[in-house]
Short mmCIF file of C-alpha atoms and ligand atoms in Angstrom, two decimals:
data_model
loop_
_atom_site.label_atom_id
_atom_site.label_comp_id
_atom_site.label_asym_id
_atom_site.label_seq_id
_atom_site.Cartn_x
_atom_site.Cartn_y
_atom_site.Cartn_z
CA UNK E 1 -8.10 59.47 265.78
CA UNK E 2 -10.34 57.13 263.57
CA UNK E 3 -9.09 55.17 260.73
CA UNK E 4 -10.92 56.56 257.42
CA UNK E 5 -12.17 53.46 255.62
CA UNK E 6 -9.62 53.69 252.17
CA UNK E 7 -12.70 52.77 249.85
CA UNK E 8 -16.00 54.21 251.52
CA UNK E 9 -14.50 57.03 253.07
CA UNK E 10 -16.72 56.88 256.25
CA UNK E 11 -14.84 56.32 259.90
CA UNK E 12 -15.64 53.16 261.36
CA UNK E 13 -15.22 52.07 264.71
CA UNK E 14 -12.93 49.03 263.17
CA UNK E 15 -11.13 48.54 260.50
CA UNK E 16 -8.89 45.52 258.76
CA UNK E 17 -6.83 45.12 256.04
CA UNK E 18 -8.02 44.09 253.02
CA UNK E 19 -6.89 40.98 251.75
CA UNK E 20 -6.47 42.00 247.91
CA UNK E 21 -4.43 44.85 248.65
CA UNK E 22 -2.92 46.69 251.30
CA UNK E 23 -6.06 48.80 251.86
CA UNK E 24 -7.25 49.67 255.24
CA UNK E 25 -11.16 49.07 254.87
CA UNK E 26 -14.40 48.72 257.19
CA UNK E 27 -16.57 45.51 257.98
CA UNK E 28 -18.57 46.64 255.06
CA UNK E 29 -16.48 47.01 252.72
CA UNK E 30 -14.94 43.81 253.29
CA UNK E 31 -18.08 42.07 253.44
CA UNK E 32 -18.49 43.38 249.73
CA UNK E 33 -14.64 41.90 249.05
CA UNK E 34 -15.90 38.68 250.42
CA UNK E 35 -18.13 38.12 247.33
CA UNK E 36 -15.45 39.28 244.75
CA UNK E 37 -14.76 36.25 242.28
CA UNK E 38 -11.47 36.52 243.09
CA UNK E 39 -11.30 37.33 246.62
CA UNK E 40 -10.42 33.12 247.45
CA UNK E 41 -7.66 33.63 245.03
CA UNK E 42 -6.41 36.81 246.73
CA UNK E 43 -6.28 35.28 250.18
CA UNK E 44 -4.63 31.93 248.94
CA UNK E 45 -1.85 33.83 247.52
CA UNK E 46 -1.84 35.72 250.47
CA UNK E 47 -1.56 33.28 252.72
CA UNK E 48 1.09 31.89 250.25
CA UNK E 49 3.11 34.63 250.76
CA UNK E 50 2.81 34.76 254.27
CA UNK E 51 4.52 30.80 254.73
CA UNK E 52 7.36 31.69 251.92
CA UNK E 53 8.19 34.66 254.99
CA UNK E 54 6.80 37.80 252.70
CA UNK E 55 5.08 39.53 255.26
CA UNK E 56 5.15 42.53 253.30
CA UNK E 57 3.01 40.93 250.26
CA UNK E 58 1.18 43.64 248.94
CA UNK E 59 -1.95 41.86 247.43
CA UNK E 60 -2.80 40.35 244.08
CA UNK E 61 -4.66 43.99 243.58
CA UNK E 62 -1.55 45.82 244.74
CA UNK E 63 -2.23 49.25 243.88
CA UNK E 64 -5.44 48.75 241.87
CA UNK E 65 -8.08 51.06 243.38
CA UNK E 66 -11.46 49.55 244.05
CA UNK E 67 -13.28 48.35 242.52
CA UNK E 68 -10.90 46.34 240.47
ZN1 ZN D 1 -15.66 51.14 253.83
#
């Protein structure tokens, strides 16, 4: 069974998590996150997370629908 994209809706053949929130999302809708002015901010807090040993960080947009 296909992933459904959590912000488009359509069923791509890959998806990724997004990296301002725990949304499952397709290439294009995380090429659109990409240009967000605070998508650097997002992942460096992310990645933050991630070395302190929170590997369940849910996002600086943690349950903020998108667009935020
Ligand atoms: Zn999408």
């Amino acid at each position: 069974m296909k992933r459904v994209c959590e912000r488009c809706k359509q069923k791509p053949n890959m998806v990724s998590v997004s990296k301002m929130n725990n949304d499952i999302i397709c290439v294009d809708c995380k090429t659109a996150e990409e240009v967000h002015p605070m998508y650097h901010a997002a992942m460096k807090a992310k990645h933050a997370a991630c070395i302190a040993g929170d590997t369940n960080y849910p996002g600086l947009y943690a349950g903020k629908i998108y667009p935020f």
